[in-house]
Amino acid sequence: MADVEEPQEEDEQPEILYENFQLPRPPPYYHQFTEKNLQRLQDLKELHGHDIDNPRTKASILLDLPSELRCLVPPEPPEDGIVLNFGDTKTNLHFLKPLSEMGIPQLYPEPIPLTADESEWTHERARYLKQLARSILLSFIELMGILSVNPNLYERKIEHLRRLFENALHLINEYRPHQARESLIMMMEKQIQKKRDEIEKVKSMKEKVETMLAGLGKEELNGTPDILPSHEASIATPAVELWKRQQRAVWAALDEELGQ
């Protein structure tokens, strides 16, 4: 007798909940993101030895997966850097379009030529941001005055505020490449410093071990080590037993020095 397939765990949402939504409905496959399906996918990964994450074998394995589990496997990043977002083509090569291409008036000058000093444009950008912030504050105060006198005239001032915010946000977003570069530099500096600290610890431990071994060698040349009890030193002990005790004494001294 064939096994009866269990019904999918879907949240039955009344259609009335979506009537007043301004945003589009979520895709129907979001119902498949359940704890049960995620656990099934994890079990399959363990069965295939994580080959499901390998781009070379991912396509063939996806075809063998049940339909409710295929959407749980994230797609590969696009090779050409072009993606489709809500019907609009996006690219990671030009992440920030000029305001003119978006139909927004630009309220600050164009950047200086790339041949000039980069720090010069950085200072100019900061100055324009301060000017935009002051304009936003002043326009907001003017909006409050308009609303108190004639609220019907608010649209023009709201549109002006929108333009100010769009220019300020665009100017801030121009810092993103610089922020990413500085974050990468900081992360690499931390990694280098961590490696240097580890090297210094290894060198320090090496010096301690060499000092300890040199001290033990001197004690061996001078006779019976001081760490052995005096009453045992006078007893005739077989050579093998004496050698074992000396080795134990060396390890005990090293453990004490290393703090173990």
GROMACS .gro file of N, CA and C in nm, residues 161-171:
model
   33
  161LEU      N    1   1.112   6.911   0.133
  161LEU     CA    2   1.178   6.828   0.234
  161LEU      C    3   1.219   6.693   0.176
  162ARG      N    4   1.133   6.637   0.093
  162ARG     CA    5   1.166   6.508   0.032
  162ARG      C    6   1.292   6.519  -0.054
  163ARG      N    7   1.304   6.625  -0.131
  163ARG     CA    8   1.422   6.645  -0.213
  163ARG      C    9   1.548   6.662  -0.127
  164LEU      N   10   1.536   6.733  -0.016
  164LEU     CA   11   1.651   6.750   0.073
  164LEU      C   12   1.696   6.616   0.131
  165PHE      N   13   1.601   6.534   0.175
  165PHE     CA   14   1.636   6.404   0.232
  165PHE      C   15   1.696   6.312   0.126
  166GLU      N   16   1.642   6.314   0.005
  166GLU     CA   17   1.696   6.228  -0.101
  166GLU      C   18   1.840   6.266  -0.134
  167ASN      N   19   1.869   6.396  -0.139
  167ASN     CA   20   2.006   6.440  -0.166
  167ASN      C   21   2.099   6.403  -0.051
  168ALA      N   22   2.052   6.420   0.073
  168ALA     CA   23   2.137   6.387   0.188
  168ALA      C   24   2.167   6.238   0.192
  169LEU      N   25   2.066   6.154   0.168
  169LEU     CA   26   2.088   6.009   0.170
  169LEU      C   27   2.180   5.966   0.056
  170HIS      N   28   2.164   6.027  -0.060
  170HIS     CA   29   2.252   5.993  -0.172
  170HIS      C   30   2.396   6.032  -0.142
  171LEU      N   31   2.414   6.146  -0.078
  171LEU     CA   32   2.548   6.190  -0.043
  171LEU      C   33   2.610   6.098   0.062
   0.00000   0.00000   0.00000
